[in-house]
């Protein structure tokens, strides 16, 4: 599940990049599910709707991996953090209380110059690190190469399951 930490983050382009990287065919993927032989995994990419707390909670309950997306362009002045708006803070609080699955943070809109890129990524990481579990990793996600590196690491990673999910199974349906 992709979750935007600020309303100005563009999840559509990120989801499209991920799906096109995972699928070998150049045609557009109609559903959010792709089976990739290159990465030896099957992935369903869902975009959490910003502003709809109940939908975000339902998606977080069924997610194996929750990817928070921060943009270096989105300076949300209404909160203490430059990268998280008030709805993002509210959702993070709720997610922590219900139990987070495995998490990662994508940092988007980094500059192309290496020195500025590393500096801005370090600022973003230090600003957001206190909001996430200690084992949460931060990844740049601007180019297909960045996403390829993440997917290569992701396929080797063992995802943790929240304790409550082993005791109470949960199901989400597209249509009823």
mmCIF file of C-alpha atoms in Angstrom, residues 39-173:
data_model
loop_
_atom_site.group_PDB
_atom_site.id
_atom_site.type_symbol
_atom_site.label_atom_id
_atom_site.label_comp_id
_atom_site.label_asym_id
_atom_site.label_seq_id
_atom_site.Cartn_x
_atom_site.Cartn_y
_atom_site.Cartn_z
ATOM 1 C CA UNK A 39 11.737 -10.315 -9.166
ATOM 2 C CA UNK A 40 10.024 -13.664 -8.458
ATOM 3 C CA UNK A 41 7.124 -12.079 -6.668
ATOM 4 C CA UNK A 42 3.488 -11.128 -7.067
ATOM 5 C CA UNK A 43 2.672 -7.593 -6.062
ATOM 6 C CA UNK A 44 -0.589 -5.705 -5.657
ATOM 7 C CA UNK A 45 -0.096 -1.953 -5.578
ATOM 8 C CA UNK A 46 -2.824 -0.017 -3.765
ATOM 9 C CA UNK A 47 -2.925 3.747 -3.323
ATOM 10 C CA UNK A 48 -4.377 4.958 -0.025
ATOM 11 C CA UNK A 49 -6.764 7.880 -0.635
ATOM 12 C CA UNK A 50 -5.461 10.982 1.122
ATOM 13 C CA UNK A 51 -8.143 12.409 3.393
ATOM 14 C CA UNK A 52 -10.137 9.193 3.901
ATOM 15 C CA UNK A 53 -9.066 7.801 7.278
ATOM 16 C CA UNK A 54 -11.323 4.721 7.237
ATOM 17 C CA UNK A 55 -10.110 3.566 3.820
ATOM 18 C CA UNK A 56 -6.507 4.112 4.858
ATOM 19 C CA UNK A 57 -7.070 2.046 8.018
ATOM 20 C CA UNK A 58 -8.653 -0.797 6.039
ATOM 21 C CA UNK A 59 -5.759 -0.832 3.604
ATOM 22 C CA UNK A 60 -3.196 -0.787 6.414
ATOM 23 C CA UNK A 61 -4.910 -3.781 8.040
ATOM 24 C CA UNK A 62 -4.424 -5.995 4.984
ATOM 25 C CA UNK A 63 -1.060 -4.654 3.785
ATOM 26 C CA UNK A 64 2.037 -6.827 3.879
ATOM 27 C CA UNK A 65 4.183 -3.764 3.213
ATOM 28 C CA UNK A 66 3.176 -0.182 3.911
ATOM 29 C CA UNK A 67 5.218 2.303 1.857
ATOM 30 C CA UNK A 68 5.016 5.887 3.039
ATOM 31 C CA UNK A 69 5.856 8.409 0.333
ATOM 32 C CA UNK A 70 7.425 11.754 1.188
ATOM 33 C CA UNK A 71 8.200 14.494 -1.293
ATOM 34 C CA UNK A 72 11.003 16.975 -0.765
ATOM 35 C CA UNK A 73 8.856 19.552 -2.577
ATOM 36 C CA UNK A 74 5.974 19.265 -0.138
ATOM 37 C CA UNK A 75 6.652 21.608 2.710
ATOM 38 C CA UNK A 76 3.598 21.315 4.920
ATOM 39 C CA UNK A 77 3.705 24.429 7.078
ATOM 40 C CA UNK A 78 0.716 23.448 9.203
ATOM 41 C CA UNK A 79 2.690 20.902 11.257
ATOM 42 C CA UNK A 80 6.054 20.621 12.975
ATOM 43 C CA UNK A 81 7.402 18.348 10.259
ATOM 44 C CA UNK A 82 8.092 19.717 6.804
ATOM 45 C CA UNK A 83 7.193 16.443 5.093
ATOM 46 C CA UNK A 84 3.959 15.371 6.867
ATOM 47 C CA UNK A 85 0.642 17.221 6.865
ATOM 48 C CA UNK A 86 -2.001 16.994 9.605
ATOM 49 C CA UNK A 87 -3.840 14.086 7.950
ATOM 50 C CA UNK A 88 -0.546 12.225 7.580
ATOM 51 C CA UNK A 89 0.164 12.724 11.292
ATOM 52 C CA UNK A 90 -3.317 11.505 12.194
ATOM 53 C CA UNK A 91 -2.940 8.370 10.063
ATOM 54 C CA UNK A 92 0.528 7.604 11.429
ATOM 55 C CA UNK A 93 -0.872 7.784 14.946
ATOM 56 C CA UNK A 94 -3.715 5.419 14.053
ATOM 57 C CA UNK A 95 -1.393 3.018 12.203
ATOM 58 C CA UNK A 96 0.949 2.830 15.191
ATOM 59 C CA UNK A 97 -1.964 2.066 17.506
ATOM 60 C CA UNK A 98 -3.382 -0.759 15.344
ATOM 61 C CA UNK A 99 0.073 -2.169 14.592
ATOM 62 C CA UNK A 100 2.230 -1.515 11.577
ATOM 63 C CA UNK A 101 3.212 -4.223 9.108
ATOM 64 C CA UNK A 102 6.638 -3.988 7.479
ATOM 65 C CA UNK A 103 7.274 -0.394 6.473
ATOM 66 C CA UNK A 104 9.474 1.564 4.092
ATOM 67 C CA UNK A 105 9.665 5.235 3.192
ATOM 68 C CA UNK A 106 10.122 6.463 -0.370
ATOM 69 C CA UNK A 107 11.649 9.906 -0.764
ATOM 70 C CA UNK A 108 10.590 11.561 -4.024
ATOM 71 C CA UNK A 109 11.533 14.739 -5.906
ATOM 72 C CA UNK A 110 15.206 14.720 -4.961
ATOM 73 C CA UNK A 111 17.560 16.933 -7.000
ATOM 74 C CA UNK A 112 19.724 15.322 -9.679
ATOM 75 C CA UNK A 113 23.013 16.737 -8.374
ATOM 76 C CA UNK A 114 24.569 14.075 -6.119
ATOM 77 C CA UNK A 115 25.680 16.374 -3.285
ATOM 78 C CA UNK A 116 22.303 18.136 -3.013
ATOM 79 C CA UNK A 117 20.498 14.800 -3.391
ATOM 80 C CA UNK A 118 22.383 13.201 -0.498
ATOM 81 C CA UNK A 119 22.001 16.275 1.691
ATOM 82 C CA UNK A 120 18.250 16.557 1.116
ATOM 83 C CA UNK A 121 17.745 12.816 1.639
ATOM 84 C CA UNK A 122 19.661 13.075 4.924
ATOM 85 C CA UNK A 123 17.484 16.018 6.058
ATOM 86 C CA UNK A 124 14.304 14.131 5.153
ATOM 87 C CA UNK A 125 15.493 10.954 6.889
ATOM 88 C CA UNK A 126 16.475 12.743 10.093
ATOM 89 C CA UNK A 127 13.183 14.657 10.134
ATOM 90 C CA UNK A 128 11.024 11.567 9.626
ATOM 91 C CA UNK A 129 13.010 8.854 11.439
ATOM 92 C CA UNK A 130 11.301 9.445 14.790
ATOM 93 C CA UNK A 131 7.865 8.805 13.230
ATOM 94 C CA UNK A 132 8.630 5.254 12.074
ATOM 95 C CA UNK A 133 9.881 1.996 13.600
ATOM 96 C CA UNK A 134 13.633 1.573 13.996
ATOM 97 C CA UNK A 135 13.844 -1.069 11.264
ATOM 98 C CA UNK A 136 12.152 1.191 8.695
ATOM 99 C CA UNK A 137 14.414 2.044 5.761
ATOM 100 C CA UNK A 138 14.379 5.137 3.572
ATOM 101 C CA UNK A 139 14.789 4.772 -0.201
ATOM 102 C CA UNK A 140 15.044 7.363 -2.959
ATOM 103 C CA UNK A 141 12.299 6.690 -5.512
ATOM 104 C CA UNK A 142 12.696 9.141 -8.360
ATOM 105 C CA UNK A 143 14.050 6.953 -11.146
ATOM 106 C CA UNK A 144 13.403 3.445 -12.400
ATOM 107 C CA UNK A 145 16.918 2.541 -11.194
ATOM 108 C CA UNK A 146 15.991 3.615 -7.650
ATOM 109 C CA UNK A 147 12.840 1.499 -7.789
ATOM 110 C CA UNK A 148 14.770 -1.434 -9.263
ATOM 111 C CA UNK A 149 17.208 -1.304 -6.333
ATOM 112 C CA UNK A 150 14.303 -1.261 -3.887
ATOM 113 C CA UNK A 151 12.541 -4.192 -5.574
ATOM 114 C CA UNK A 152 15.761 -6.207 -5.587
ATOM 115 C CA UNK A 153 16.126 -5.640 -1.845
ATOM 116 C CA UNK A 154 12.400 -6.179 -1.254
ATOM 117 C CA UNK A 155 12.339 -9.649 -2.790
ATOM 118 C CA UNK A 156 15.061 -10.765 -0.337
ATOM 119 C CA UNK A 157 13.436 -9.125 2.685
ATOM 120 C CA UNK A 158 11.360 -11.116 5.143
ATOM 121 C CA UNK A 159 8.208 -9.149 5.907
ATOM 122 C CA UNK A 160 6.987 -8.966 9.469
ATOM 123 C CA UNK A 161 3.348 -9.545 10.267
ATOM 124 C CA UNK A 162 1.585 -7.647 13.047
ATOM 125 C CA UNK A 163 0.897 -9.892 16.035
ATOM 126 C CA UNK A 164 -2.869 -9.311 15.936
ATOM 127 C CA UNK A 165 -3.107 -10.563 12.337
ATOM 128 C CA UNK A 166 -1.996 -14.080 13.298
ATOM 129 C CA UNK A 167 -4.828 -14.249 15.806
ATOM 130 C CA UNK A 168 -7.564 -12.508 13.771
ATOM 131 C CA UNK A 169 -7.514 -12.911 10.021
ATOM 132 C CA UNK A 170 -8.774 -10.023 7.944
ATOM 133 C CA UNK A 171 -10.162 -9.744 4.428
ATOM 134 C CA UNK A 172 -10.764 -6.847 2.076
ATOM 135 C CA UNK A 173 -12.990 -7.071 -1.022
#
